[in-house]
PDB file of C-alpha atoms and ligand atoms in Angstrom:
ATOM      1  CA  MET N 349     115.711 100.210 113.187  1.00 57.00           C
ATOM      2  CA  ALA N 350     114.958  98.122 110.127  1.00 60.00           C
ATOM      3  CA  GLY N 351     117.671  96.138 108.383  1.00 93.00           C
ATOM      4  CA  SER N 352     116.451  97.378 105.014  1.00 96.00           C
ATOM      5  CA  PHE N 353     114.465 100.092 103.250  1.00 97.00           C
ATOM      6  CA  ALA N 354     111.810  99.609 100.581  1.00 97.00           C
ATOM      7  CA  LEU N 355     112.563 100.768  97.042  1.00 98.00           C
ATOM      8  CA  ASN N 356     109.967 101.977  94.535  1.00 98.00           C
ATOM      9  CA  THR N 357     110.627  98.775  92.540  1.00 98.00           C
ATOM     10  CA  GLY N 358     109.201  96.636  95.351  1.00 98.00           C
ATOM     11  CA  ALA N 359     112.673  95.347  96.279  1.00 98.00           C
ATOM     12  CA  SER N 360     114.516  96.204  99.514  1.00 98.00           C
ATOM     13  CA  ILE N 361     117.915  97.818  99.925  1.00 98.00           C
ATOM     14  CA  PRO N 362     119.920  96.761 103.013  1.00 98.00           C
ATOM     15  CA  SER N 363     120.362  99.609 105.509  1.00 97.00           C
ATOM     16  CA  VAL N 364     124.117  99.149 105.814  1.00 98.00           C
ATOM     17  CA  GLY N 365     126.379  98.462 102.857  1.00 98.00           C
ATOM     18  CA  LEU N 366     130.138  98.274 102.505  1.00 98.00           C
ATOM     19  CA  GLY N 367     131.816 101.026 100.478  1.00 98.00           C
ATOM     20  CA  THR N 368     134.692  99.850  98.288  1.00 98.00           C
ATOM     21  CA  TRP N 369     136.190 103.134  97.058  1.00 98.00           C
ATOM     22  CA  GLN N 370     139.914 103.414  97.825  1.00 97.00           C
ATOM     23  CA  ILE N 371     140.163  99.824  99.040  1.00 98.00           C
ATOM     24  CA  LYS N 372     143.222  98.478  97.250  1.00 97.00           C
ATOM     25  CA  PRO N 373     142.629  95.589  94.819  1.00 98.00           C
ATOM     26  CA  GLU N 374     144.993  93.354  96.804  1.00 97.00           C
ATOM     27  CA  VAL N 375     142.921  93.670  99.995  1.00 98.00           C
ATOM     28  CA  VAL N 376     139.377  94.321  98.756  1.00 98.00           C
ATOM     29  CA  GLY N 377     138.613  90.577  98.509  1.00 98.00           C
ATOM     30  CA  ASP N 378     139.475  89.861 102.165  1.00 97.00           C
ATOM     31  CA  THR N 379     137.594  93.007 103.202  1.00 98.00           C
ATOM     32  CA  ILE N 380     134.416  91.926 101.422  1.00 98.00           C
ATOM     33  CA  TYR N 381     134.707  88.376 102.698  1.00 97.00           C
ATOM     34  CA  ALA N 382     135.020  89.672 106.294  1.00 97.00           C
ATOM     35  CA  ALA N 383     132.100  92.078 105.813  1.00 98.00           C
ATOM     36  CA  VAL N 384     129.715  89.460 104.427  1.00 97.00           C
ATOM     37  CA  LYS N 385     130.717  87.060 107.222  1.00 96.00           C
ATOM     38  CA  ALA N 386     129.933  89.863 109.690  1.00 96.00           C
ATOM     39  CA  GLY N 387     126.424  90.204 108.222  1.00 96.00           C
ATOM     40  CA  TYR N 388     126.730  92.844 105.477  1.00 97.00           C
ATOM     41  CA  ARG N 389     124.466  92.096 102.522  1.00 97.00           C
ATOM     42  CA  HIS N 390     125.114  95.180 100.379  1.00 98.00           C
ATOM     43  CA  ILE N 391     128.363  95.976  98.558  1.00 98.00           C
ATOM     44  CA  ASP N 392     128.742  99.328  96.806  1.00 98.00           C
ATOM     45  CA  CYS N 393     131.026  99.042  93.780  1.00 98.00           C
ATOM     46  CA  ALA N 394     132.026 101.064  90.727  1.00 98.00           C
ATOM     47  CA  PRO N 395     134.376 100.518  87.796  1.00 98.00           C
ATOM     48  CA  ALA N 396     135.944 103.851  88.768  1.00 97.00           C
ATOM     49  CA  TYR N 397     137.235 102.206  91.964  1.00 98.00           C
ATOM     50  CA  SER N 398     139.522  99.953  89.853  1.00 97.00           C
ATOM     51  CA  ASN N 399     138.845  96.871  91.970  1.00 98.00           C
ATOM     52  CA  GLU N 400     135.716  95.251  90.502  1.00 98.00           C
ATOM     53  CA  THR N 401     137.640  92.220  89.203  1.00 98.00           C
ATOM     54  CA  GLU N 402     138.874  91.496  92.721  1.00 98.00           C
ATOM     55  CA  VAL N 403     135.388  92.134  94.155  1.00 98.00           C
ATOM     56  CA  GLY N 404     134.083  89.558  91.663  1.00 98.00           C
ATOM     57  CA  LEU N 405     136.620  86.963  92.808  1.00 98.00           C
ATOM     58  CA  ALA N 406     135.589  87.539  96.438  1.00 98.00           C
ATOM     59  CA  LEU N 407     131.885  87.183  95.590  1.00 98.00           C
ATOM     60  CA  LYS N 408     132.584  83.939  93.731  1.00 98.00           C
ATOM     61  CA  LYS N 409     134.430  82.565  96.770  1.00 98.00           C
ATOM     62  CA  LEU N 410     131.630  83.639  99.139  1.00 98.00           C
ATOM     63  CA  PHE N 411     129.102  81.756  96.987  1.00 98.00           C
ATOM     64  CA  GLU N 412     131.349  78.685  96.620  1.00 98.00           C
ATOM     65  CA  ASP N 413     132.051  78.581 100.365  1.00 97.00           C
ATOM     66  CA  GLY N 414     128.328  78.846 101.116  1.00 97.00           C
ATOM     67  CA  VAL N 415     128.754  82.023 103.177  1.00 97.00           C
ATOM     68  CA  ALA N 416     125.991  83.746 101.192  1.00 97.00           C
ATOM     69  CA  LYS N 417     123.827  83.061  98.167  1.00 98.00           C
ATOM     70  CA  ARG N 418     123.626  85.489  95.248  1.00 98.00           C
ATOM     71  CA  GLU N 419     119.990  86.264  95.979  1.00 97.00           C
ATOM     72  CA  GLU N 420     120.875  87.238  99.557  1.00 97.00           C
ATOM     73  CA  LEU N 421     123.270  89.958  98.440  1.00 98.00           C
ATOM     74  CA  PHE N 422     122.509  93.417  97.081  1.00 98.00           C
ATOM     75  CA  ILE N 423     125.193  94.538  94.657  1.00 98.00           C
ATOM     76  CA  THR N 424     125.381  98.104  93.387  1.00 98.00           C
ATOM     77  CA  SER N 425     127.608  99.405  90.615  1.00 98.00           C
ATOM     78  CA  LYS N 426     127.743 102.560  88.555  1.00 98.00           C
ATOM     79  CA  LEU N 427     127.931 103.917  85.015  1.00 98.00           C
ATOM     80  CA  TRP N 428     131.148 105.874  84.604  1.00 98.00           C
ATOM     81  CA  SER N 429     131.084 109.407  83.206  1.00 98.00           C
ATOM     82  CA  GLY N 430     132.877 108.369  79.995  1.00 98.00           C
ATOM     83  CA  ASN N 431     130.094 105.906  79.107  1.00 98.00           C
ATOM     84  CA  HIS N 432     127.041 108.189  79.024  1.00 98.00           C
ATOM     85  CA  ALA N 433     126.407 107.769  75.281  1.00 98.00           C
ATOM     86  CA  PRO N 434     123.299 105.533  75.027  1.00 98.00           C
ATOM     87  CA  GLU N 435     125.173 103.063  72.806  1.00 98.00           C
ATOM     88  CA  ASP N 436     127.939 102.721  75.437  1.00 98.00           C
ATOM     89  CA  VAL N 437     125.618 101.982  78.382  1.00 98.00           C
ATOM     90  CA  PRO N 438     124.916  98.272  77.580  1.00 98.00           C
ATOM     91  CA  GLU N 439     128.637  97.602  77.074  1.00 98.00           C
ATOM     92  CA  ALA N 440     129.438  99.332  80.366  1.00 98.00           C
ATOM     93  CA  ILE N 441     127.103  97.133  82.404  1.00 98.00           C
ATOM     94  CA  ASP N 442     128.301  94.014  80.562  1.00 98.00           C
ATOM     95  CA  THR N 443     131.909  94.830  81.511  1.00 98.00           C
ATOM     96  CA  THR N 444     130.929  95.362  85.144  1.00 98.00           C
ATOM     97  CA  LEU N 445     128.874  92.147  85.229  1.00 98.00           C
ATOM     98  CA  LYS N 446     131.791  90.212  83.717  1.00 98.00           C
ATOM     99  CA  ASP N 447     134.240  91.699  86.257  1.00 98.00           C
ATOM    100  CA  LEU N 448     131.886  91.037  89.180  1.00 98.00           C
ATOM    101  CA  GLN N 449     131.074  87.539  87.772  1.00 98.00           C
ATOM    102  CA  LEU N 450     127.348  88.235  88.083  1.00 98.00           C
ATOM    103  CA  ASP N 451     124.290  87.883  85.813  1.00 98.00           C
ATOM    104  CA  TYR N 452     122.547  90.977  87.151  1.00 98.00           C
ATOM    105  CA  LEU N 453     123.034  93.970  89.434  1.00 98.00           C
ATOM    106  CA  ASP N 454     120.576  94.853  92.161  1.00 98.00           C
ATOM    107  CA  LEU N 455     121.198  98.530  91.468  1.00 99.00           C
ATOM    108  CA  PHE N 456     122.949 100.385  88.642  1.00 99.00           C
ATOM    109  CA  LEU N 457     123.508 104.116  89.104  1.00 99.00           C
ATOM    110  CA  ILE N 458     124.613 106.946  86.844  1.00 98.00           C
ATOM    111  CA  HIS N 459     127.771 107.759  88.843  1.00 98.00           C
ATOM    112  CA  GLY N 460     127.324 111.483  88.504  1.00 98.00           C
ATOM    113  CA  PRO N 461     125.677 114.194  86.400  1.00 98.00           C
ATOM    114  CA  ILE N 462     129.001 114.767  84.692  1.00 97.00           C
ATOM    115  CA  ARG N 463     130.095 113.542  81.291  1.00 98.00           C
ATOM    116  CA  ILE N 464     133.598 113.201  79.887  1.00 98.00           C
ATOM    117  CA  ARG N 465     134.803 112.051  76.484  1.00 97.00           C
ATOM    118  CA  LYS N 466     134.884 108.246  76.268  1.00 96.00           C
ATOM    119  CA  GLY N 467     138.165 106.733  77.400  1.00 94.00           C
ATOM    120  CA  THR N 468     139.509 109.979  78.842  1.00 95.00           C
ATOM    121  CA  THR N 469     140.267 110.997  82.403  1.00 93.00           C
ATOM    122  CA  HIS N 470     138.248 113.154  84.780  1.00 90.00           C
ATOM    123  CA  ILE N 471     139.901 116.534  84.117  1.00 93.00           C
ATOM    124  CA  PRO N 472     138.080 119.752  83.117  1.00 94.00           C
ATOM    125  CA  GLU N 473     139.404 119.662  79.513  1.00 96.00           C
ATOM    126  CA  ASN N 474     137.600 116.349  78.921  1.00 96.00           C
ATOM    127  CA  LEU N 475     134.154 117.496  80.098  1.00 97.00           C
ATOM    128  CA  ILE N 476     131.356 117.488  77.510  1.00 97.00           C
ATOM    129  CA  PRO N 477     127.656 118.377  77.953  1.00 97.00           C
ATOM    130  CA  THR N 478     125.457 115.718  79.502  1.00 98.00           C
ATOM    131  CA  ASP N 479     122.295 114.406  77.891  1.00 98.00           C
ATOM    132  CA  ILE N 480     120.724 112.786  80.944  1.00 98.00           C
ATOM    133  CA  PRO N 481     117.371 111.973  79.243  1.00 98.00           C
ATOM    134  CA  ALA N 482     119.228 109.990  76.550  1.00 98.00           C
ATOM    135  CA  THR N 483     121.491 108.221  79.060  1.00 98.00           C
ATOM    136  CA  TRP N 484     118.497 107.486  81.277  1.00 98.00           C
ATOM    137  CA  GLY N 485     116.661 105.981  78.301  1.00 98.00           C
ATOM    138  CA  ALA N 486     119.522 103.476  77.945  1.00 98.00           C
ATOM    139  CA  MET N 487     119.427 102.793  81.698  1.00 98.00           C
ATOM    140  CA  GLU N 488     115.672 102.081  81.428  1.00 98.00           C
ATOM    141  CA  LYS N 489     116.412  99.460  78.773  1.00 98.00           C
ATOM    142  CA  LEU N 490     118.797  97.723  81.211  1.00 98.00           C
ATOM    143  CA  TYR N 491     116.009  97.729  83.785  1.00 98.00           C
ATOM    144  CA  ASP N 492     113.600  96.256  81.198  1.00 98.00           C
ATOM    145  CA  SER N 493     116.166  93.546  80.344  1.00 98.00           C
ATOM    146  CA  GLY N 494     116.599  92.514  83.998  1.00 98.00           C
ATOM    147  CA  LYS N 495     120.366  93.129  83.973  1.00 98.00           C
ATOM    148  CA  ALA N 496     119.744  95.934  86.475  1.00 98.00           C
ATOM    149  CA  ARG N 497     116.934  95.146  88.897  1.00 98.00           C
ATOM    150  CA  ALA N 498     116.822  98.787  89.925  1.00 98.00           C
ATOM    151  CA  ILE N 499     118.283 101.906  88.325  1.00 99.00           C
ATOM    152  CA  GLY N 500     119.175 105.195  89.901  1.00 98.00           C
ATOM    153  CA  VAL N 501     121.538 108.123  90.037  1.00 98.00           C
ATOM    154  CA  SER N 502     124.319 109.456  92.214  1.00 98.00           C
ATOM    155  CA  ASN N 503     125.388 112.975  93.140  1.00 98.00           C
ATOM    156  CA  PHE N 504     122.211 114.495  91.664  1.00 98.00           C
ATOM    157  CA  THR N 505     121.040 117.834  93.135  1.00 98.00           C
ATOM    158  CA  CYS N 506     117.365 118.784  93.608  1.00 98.00           C
ATOM    159  CA  LYS N 507     117.283 120.503  90.212  1.00 98.00           C
ATOM    160  CA  LYS N 508     118.824 117.526  88.427  1.00 98.00           C
ATOM    161  CA  MET N 509     116.432 115.123  90.186  1.00 98.00           C
ATOM    162  CA  GLU N 510     113.418 117.214  89.191  1.00 98.00           C
ATOM    163  CA  ASP N 511     114.614 117.385  85.572  1.00 98.00           C
ATOM    164  CA  LEU N 512     115.065 113.603  85.487  1.00 98.00           C
ATOM    165  CA  LEU N 513     111.763 112.814  87.203  1.00 98.00           C
ATOM    166  CA  ALA N 514     109.995 114.979  84.610  1.00 98.00           C
ATOM    167  CA  VAL N 515     111.175 112.758  81.724  1.00 98.00           C
ATOM    168  CA  ALA N 516     111.719 109.313  83.272  1.00 98.00           C
ATOM    169  CA  ARG N 517     109.505 106.416  82.190  1.00 98.00           C
ATOM    170  CA  VAL N 518     111.108 104.320  84.979  1.00 98.00           C
ATOM    171  CA  PRO N 519     111.614 106.656  87.944  1.00 98.00           C
ATOM    172  CA  PRO N 520     115.011 106.425  89.650  1.00 98.00           C
ATOM    173  CA  ALA N 521     114.877 104.081  92.664  1.00 98.00           C
ATOM    174  CA  VAL N 522     117.858 105.671  94.443  1.00 98.00           C
ATOM    175  CA  ASN N 523     119.891 108.862  94.589  1.00 98.00           C
ATOM    176  CA  GLN N 524     123.254 108.079  96.214  1.00 98.00           C
ATOM    177  CA  VAL N 525     124.789 111.276  97.596  1.00 98.00           C
ATOM    178  CA  GLU N 526     127.206 112.355 100.284  1.00 98.00           C
ATOM    179  CA  CYS N 527     125.095 112.700 103.408  1.00 97.00           C
ATOM    180  CA  HIS N 528     126.027 112.869 107.074  1.00 97.00           C
ATOM    181  CA  LEU N 529     125.636 115.010 110.165  1.00 96.00           C
ATOM    182  CA  ILE N 530     127.865 117.742 108.742  1.00 95.00           C
ATOM    183  CA  TRP N 531     126.205 117.736 105.289  1.00 96.00           C
ATOM    184  CA  GLN N 532     122.607 116.838 106.001  1.00 96.00           C
ATOM    185  CA  GLN N 533     120.981 117.317 102.552  1.00 97.00           C
ATOM    186  CA  ALA N 534     117.640 118.404 104.082  1.00 97.00           C
ATOM    187  CA  LYS N 535     116.114 119.787 100.848  1.00 98.00           C
ATOM    188  CA  LEU N 536     117.226 116.852  98.739  1.00 98.00           C
ATOM    189  CA  ARG N 537     115.967 114.349 101.324  1.00 98.00           C
ATOM    190  CA  GLU N 538     112.550 116.030 101.371  1.00 98.00           C
ATOM    191  CA  LEU N 539     112.354 115.998  97.574  1.00 98.00           C
ATOM    192  CA  CYS N 540     113.456 112.361  97.312  1.00 98.00           C
ATOM    193  CA  GLN N 541     111.079 111.211 100.047  1.00 97.00           C
ATOM    194  CA  SER N 542     108.142 113.048  98.462  1.00 98.00           C
ATOM    195  CA  ARG N 543     108.846 111.447  95.064  1.00 98.00           C
ATOM    196  CA  GLY N 544     109.512 107.898  96.292  1.00 98.00           C
ATOM    197  CA  VAL N 545     113.260 107.959  95.610  1.00 98.00           C
ATOM    198  CA  HIS N 546     115.425 106.325  98.294  1.00 98.00           C
ATOM    199  CA  LEU N 547     118.347 108.441  99.433  1.00 98.00           C
ATOM    200  CA  SER N 548     121.479 106.388 100.062  1.00 98.00           C
ATOM    201  CA  ALA N 549     124.337 108.033 101.957  1.00 98.00           C
ATOM    202  CA  HIS N 550     127.810 107.709 100.489  1.00 98.00           C
ATOM    203  CA  SER N 551     130.790 108.904 102.541  1.00 97.00           C
ATOM    204  CA  PRO N 552     128.542 108.648 105.636  1.00 97.00           C
ATOM    205  CA  LEU N 553     131.533 109.309 107.892  1.00 98.00           C
ATOM    206  CA  GLY N 554     132.657 112.253 105.750  1.00 95.00           C
ATOM    207  CA  GLU N 555     135.845 110.244 105.149  1.00 91.00           C
ATOM    208  CA  ALA N 556     136.207 110.176 108.969  1.00 90.00           C
ATOM    209  CA  SER N 557     135.806 113.968 109.405  1.00 93.00           C
ATOM    210  CA  VAL N 558     132.423 113.496 111.143  1.00 96.00           C
ATOM    211  CA  LEU N 559     134.133 111.366 113.787  1.00 96.00           C
ATOM    212  CA  ARG N 560     136.216 114.355 114.909  1.00 94.00           C
ATOM    213  CA  ASN N 561     133.124 116.506 115.532  1.00 95.00           C
ATOM    214  CA  PRO N 562     132.932 117.282 119.292  1.00 96.00           C
ATOM    215  CA  ILE N 563     129.112 117.002 119.395  1.00 95.00           C
ATOM    216  CA  VAL N 564     129.234 113.555 117.802  1.00 96.00           C
ATOM    217  CA  ALA N 565     131.897 112.550 120.324  1.00 96.00           C
ATOM    218  CA  ALA N 566     129.805 113.850 123.247  1.00 96.00           C
ATOM    219  CA  VAL N 567     126.668 112.009 122.059  1.00 96.00           C
ATOM    220  CA  ALA N 568     128.700 108.837 121.596  1.00 96.00           C
ATOM    221  CA  GLU N 569     130.048 109.078 125.122  1.00 96.00           C
ATOM    222  CA  LYS N 570     126.587 109.629 126.556  1.00 96.00           C
ATOM    223  CA  LEU N 571     125.086 106.680 124.647  1.00 95.00           C
ATOM    224  CA  GLN N 572     128.098 104.417 125.211  1.00 96.00           C
ATOM    225  CA  LYS N 573     128.503 104.034 121.433  1.00 97.00           C
ATOM    226  CA  THR N 574     131.371 104.951 119.144  1.00 97.00           C
ATOM    227  CA  PRO N 575     131.335 108.203 117.121  1.00 97.00           C
ATOM    228  CA  ALA N 576     131.019 106.144 113.916  1.00 98.00           C
ATOM    229  CA  GLN N 577     127.966 104.331 115.277  1.00 98.00           C
ATOM    230  CA  VAL N 578     126.326 107.646 116.213  1.00 97.00           C
ATOM    231  CA  ALA N 579     127.082 109.111 112.783  1.00 98.00           C
ATOM    232  CA  LEU N 580     125.737 106.087 110.887  1.00 98.00           C
ATOM    233  CA  ARG N 581     122.693 105.683 113.089  1.00 97.00           C
ATOM    234  CA  TRP N 582     121.708 109.306 112.348  1.00 97.00           C
ATOM    235  CA  ASP N 583     121.466 108.474 108.629  1.00 97.00           C
ATOM    236  CA  LEU N 584     119.394 105.375 109.316  1.00 97.00           C
ATOM    237  CA  GLN N 585     116.991 107.284 111.536  1.00 96.00           C
ATOM    238  CA  MET N 586     116.576 109.867 108.748  1.00 96.00           C
ATOM    239  CA  GLY N 587     115.506 107.004 106.445  1.00 96.00           C
ATOM    240  CA  GLN N 588     118.773 106.702 104.515  1.00 97.00           C
ATOM    241  CA  SER N 589     120.854 103.601 103.907  1.00 98.00           C
ATOM    242  CA  VAL N 590     124.577 104.014 104.615  1.00 98.00           C
ATOM    243  CA  LEU N 591     127.697 102.841 102.804  1.00 98.00           C
ATOM    244  CA  PRO N 592     130.606 103.142 105.249  1.00 98.00           C
ATOM    245  CA  ARG N 593     134.014 102.032 104.037  1.00 98.00           C
ATOM    246  CA  SER N 594     136.601 100.413 106.262  1.00 97.00           C
ATOM    247  CA  GLY N 595     139.514  98.151 105.586  1.00 95.00           C
ATOM    248  CA  ASN N 596     139.687  97.101 109.230  1.00 96.00           C
ATOM    249  CA  GLU N 597     137.776  94.015 110.408  1.00 96.00           C
ATOM    250  CA  GLY N 598     136.980  95.480 113.851  1.00 97.00           C
ATOM    251  CA  ARG N 599     135.640  98.714 112.381  1.00 98.00           C
ATOM    252  CA  ILE N 600     133.693  96.792 109.708  1.00 98.00           C
ATOM    253  CA  LYS N 601     131.852  94.996 112.540  1.00 97.00           C
ATOM    254  CA  GLU N 602     131.479  98.194 114.574  1.00 97.00           C
ATOM    255  CA  ASN N 603     129.854  99.980 111.620  1.00 98.00           C
ATOM    256  CA  PHE N 604     127.366  97.142 111.172  1.00 97.00           C
ATOM    257  CA  ASP N 605     126.468  96.941 114.844  1.00 96.00           C
ATOM    258  CA  ILE N 606     123.953  99.789 114.669  1.00 95.00           C
ATOM    259  CA  LEU N 607     120.763  97.863 114.012  1.00 83.00           C
ATOM    260  CA  ILE N 608     118.328  96.598 116.604  1.00 61.00           C
ATOM    261  CA  VAL N 609     118.210  92.868 115.917  1.00 49.00           C
ATOM    262  CA  PRO N 610     114.697  91.476 115.360  1.00 45.00           C
ATOM    263  CA  GLN N 611     114.914  89.237 118.483  1.00 43.00           C
ATOM    264  CA  CYS N 612     115.457  92.347 120.640  1.00 42.00           C
ATOM    265  CA  THR N 613     112.492  94.109 119.028  1.00 45.00           C
ATOM    266  CA  ALA N 614     110.337  91.032 119.594  1.00 42.00           C
ATOM    267  CA  MET N 615     111.496  90.851 123.226  1.00 41.00           C
ATOM    268  CA  ARG N 616     110.706  94.546 123.740  1.00 42.00           C
ATOM    269  CA  ASN N 617     107.245  94.108 122.216  1.00 41.00           C
ATOM    270  CA  ARG N 618     106.610  91.143 124.502  1.00 40.00           C
ATOM    271  CA  LEU N 619     107.714  93.128 127.556  1.00 36.00           C
ATOM    272  CA  ALA N 620     105.416  95.973 126.511  1.00 37.00           C
ATOM    273  CA  TRP N 621     102.454  93.605 126.927  1.00 33.00           C
ATOM    274  CA  LEU N 622     103.358  92.725 130.544  1.00 29.00           C
TER     275      LEU N 622
HETATM  276  N1  NAP W1797     128.750 107.750  94.348  1.00 52.76           N
HETATM  277  C1  NAP W1797     129.832 108.439  94.622  1.00 52.76           C
HETATM  278  O1  NAP W1797     130.214 109.371  93.908  1.00 52.76           O
HETATM  279  C2  NAP W1797     130.631 108.107  95.843  1.00 52.76           C
HETATM  280  C3  NAP W1797     131.581 109.017  96.330  1.00 52.76           C
HETATM  281  C4  NAP W1797     132.265 108.696  97.487  1.00 52.76           C
HETATM  282  C5  NAP W1797     132.009 107.490  98.122  1.00 52.76           C
HETATM  283  N2  NAP W1797     131.097 106.610  97.605  1.00 52.76           N
HETATM  284  C6  NAP W1797     130.838 105.301  98.261  1.00 52.76           C
HETATM  285  O2  NAP W1797     130.684 105.508  99.674  1.00 52.76           O
HETATM  286  C7  NAP W1797     131.661 104.710 100.347  1.00 52.76           C
HETATM  287  C8  NAP W1797     132.087 105.333 101.673  1.00 52.76           C
HETATM  288  O3  NAP W1797     132.574 106.616 101.494  1.00 52.76           O
HETATM  289  P1  NAP W1797     134.120 106.994 101.675  1.00 52.76           P
HETATM  290  O4  NAP W1797     134.909 105.832 101.207  1.00 52.76           O
HETATM  291  O5  NAP W1797     134.322 108.317 101.051  1.00 52.76           O
HETATM  292  O6  NAP W1797     134.349 107.223 103.209  1.00 52.76           O
HETATM  293  P2  NAP W1797     133.604 107.031 104.630  1.00 52.76           P
HETATM  294  O7  NAP W1797     132.933 105.701 104.706  1.00 52.76           O
HETATM  295  O8  NAP W1797     132.810 108.248 104.920  1.00 52.76           O
HETATM  296  O9  NAP W1797     134.904 107.046 105.575  1.00 52.76           O
HETATM  297  C9  NAP W1797     135.917 106.080 105.403  1.00 52.76           C
HETATM  298  C10 NAP W1797     137.044 106.438 106.359  1.00 52.76           C
HETATM  299  O10 NAP W1797     136.576 106.305 107.709  1.00 52.76           O
HETATM  300  C11 NAP W1797     137.397 105.365 108.417  1.00 52.76           C
HETATM  301  N3  NAP W1797     136.493 104.576 109.259  1.00 52.76           N
HETATM  302  C12 NAP W1797     135.542 103.703 108.863  1.00 52.76           C
HETATM  303  N4  NAP W1797     134.891 103.195 109.920  1.00 52.76           N
HETATM  304  C13 NAP W1797     135.450 103.754 111.021  1.00 52.76           C
HETATM  305  C14 NAP W1797     135.199 103.622 112.424  1.00 52.76           C
HETATM  306  N5  NAP W1797     134.244 102.804 112.890  1.00 52.76           N
HETATM  307  N6  NAP W1797     135.980 104.338 113.277  1.00 52.76           N
HETATM  308  C15 NAP W1797     136.965 105.163 112.823  1.00 52.76           C
HETATM  309  N7  NAP W1797     137.240 105.340 111.505  1.00 52.76           N
HETATM  310  C16 NAP W1797     136.480 104.638 110.607  1.00 52.76           C
HETATM  311  C17 NAP W1797     138.070 104.525 107.354  1.00 52.76           C
HETATM  312  O11 NAP W1797     139.340 104.101 107.806  1.00 52.76           O
HETATM  313  P3  NAP W1797     139.700 102.519 108.008  1.00 52.76           P
HETATM  314  O12 NAP W1797     139.604 101.897 106.662  1.00 52.76           O
HETATM  315  O13 NAP W1797     141.093 102.571 108.537  1.00 52.76           O
HETATM  316  O14 NAP W1797     138.714 101.961 108.987  1.00 52.76           O
HETATM  317  C18 NAP W1797     138.228 105.533 106.216  1.00 52.76           C
HETATM  318  O15 NAP W1797     139.381 106.323 106.418  1.00 52.76           O
HETATM  319  C19 NAP W1797     132.784 104.593  99.321  1.00 52.76           C
HETATM  320  O16 NAP W1797     133.714 103.606  99.664  1.00 52.76           O
HETATM  321  C20 NAP W1797     132.004 104.350  98.060  1.00 52.76           C
HETATM  322  O17 NAP W1797     131.561 103.006  98.005  1.00 52.76           O
HETATM  323  C21 NAP W1797     130.397 106.905  96.492  1.00 52.76           C
END
């Protein structure tokens, strides 16, 4: 199983990334540091997670300590629903870049096909109609500027993807959606694959609900793996990158230990010749 997937930009997205939603600001730095030391090269962030400043401090320390170089990491962030107005998009990425202490993002996503009034909270009274073509136009300008090396969307259904693909000058590189054994997204996966859009699985453990599934547990027992490894490996084998979140160092390593390392593949190929 490859350590990365190709994007339609020509870049690669690492197969396994660390989710940062719900990781408290006071611990997110140590969590990221442990994950990158364990081999993670993709961190999934968002201003909505209220911890990007602390993520930025951790990234700075990782670079200063020589644990990883900027160009070795793949950093994703997202445009919040209150910043969909085209004139607000450049300011939104600048704020995220400042908080993350970065010059560019590897991937910038429209967080969801939902728009709220600027500066308000995510409650039904604050919803206003989206204008995805206009917002996407502003995202394309960020791609042109190099501040976002790839642009994409999140939580887009088949219909919303088709609508966007019909008007996009720069096609979305990624659709990040909830995807796991219990919510398999077969139609959306087929559409994305046929149009060259990489599907990235958020909540790949279903916030741990997948781990309680008796079939997953039985497969894990048979393969001598953990339920989380079985769940994550399913996504990878379907061609999707995964973004598991854990605040526990042991489980961070466990969730990353689902790839066949290149040396093993090379060894297997060599044995196949004997
Ligand atoms: N674009 C979007 O709208 C969107 C929405 C949701 C999520 N996301 C992204 O996707 C990431 C992951 O999704 P998620 O945070 O909803 O949840 P998730 O990764 O599906 O599940 C996280 C839960 O599983 C537990 N867990 C992790 N590894 C485990 C293991 N090996 N064994 C047992 N339990 C394990 C964690 O607990 P411990 O911490 O105790 O290990 C935590 O309670 C987010 O953090 C975020 O970056 C994006």
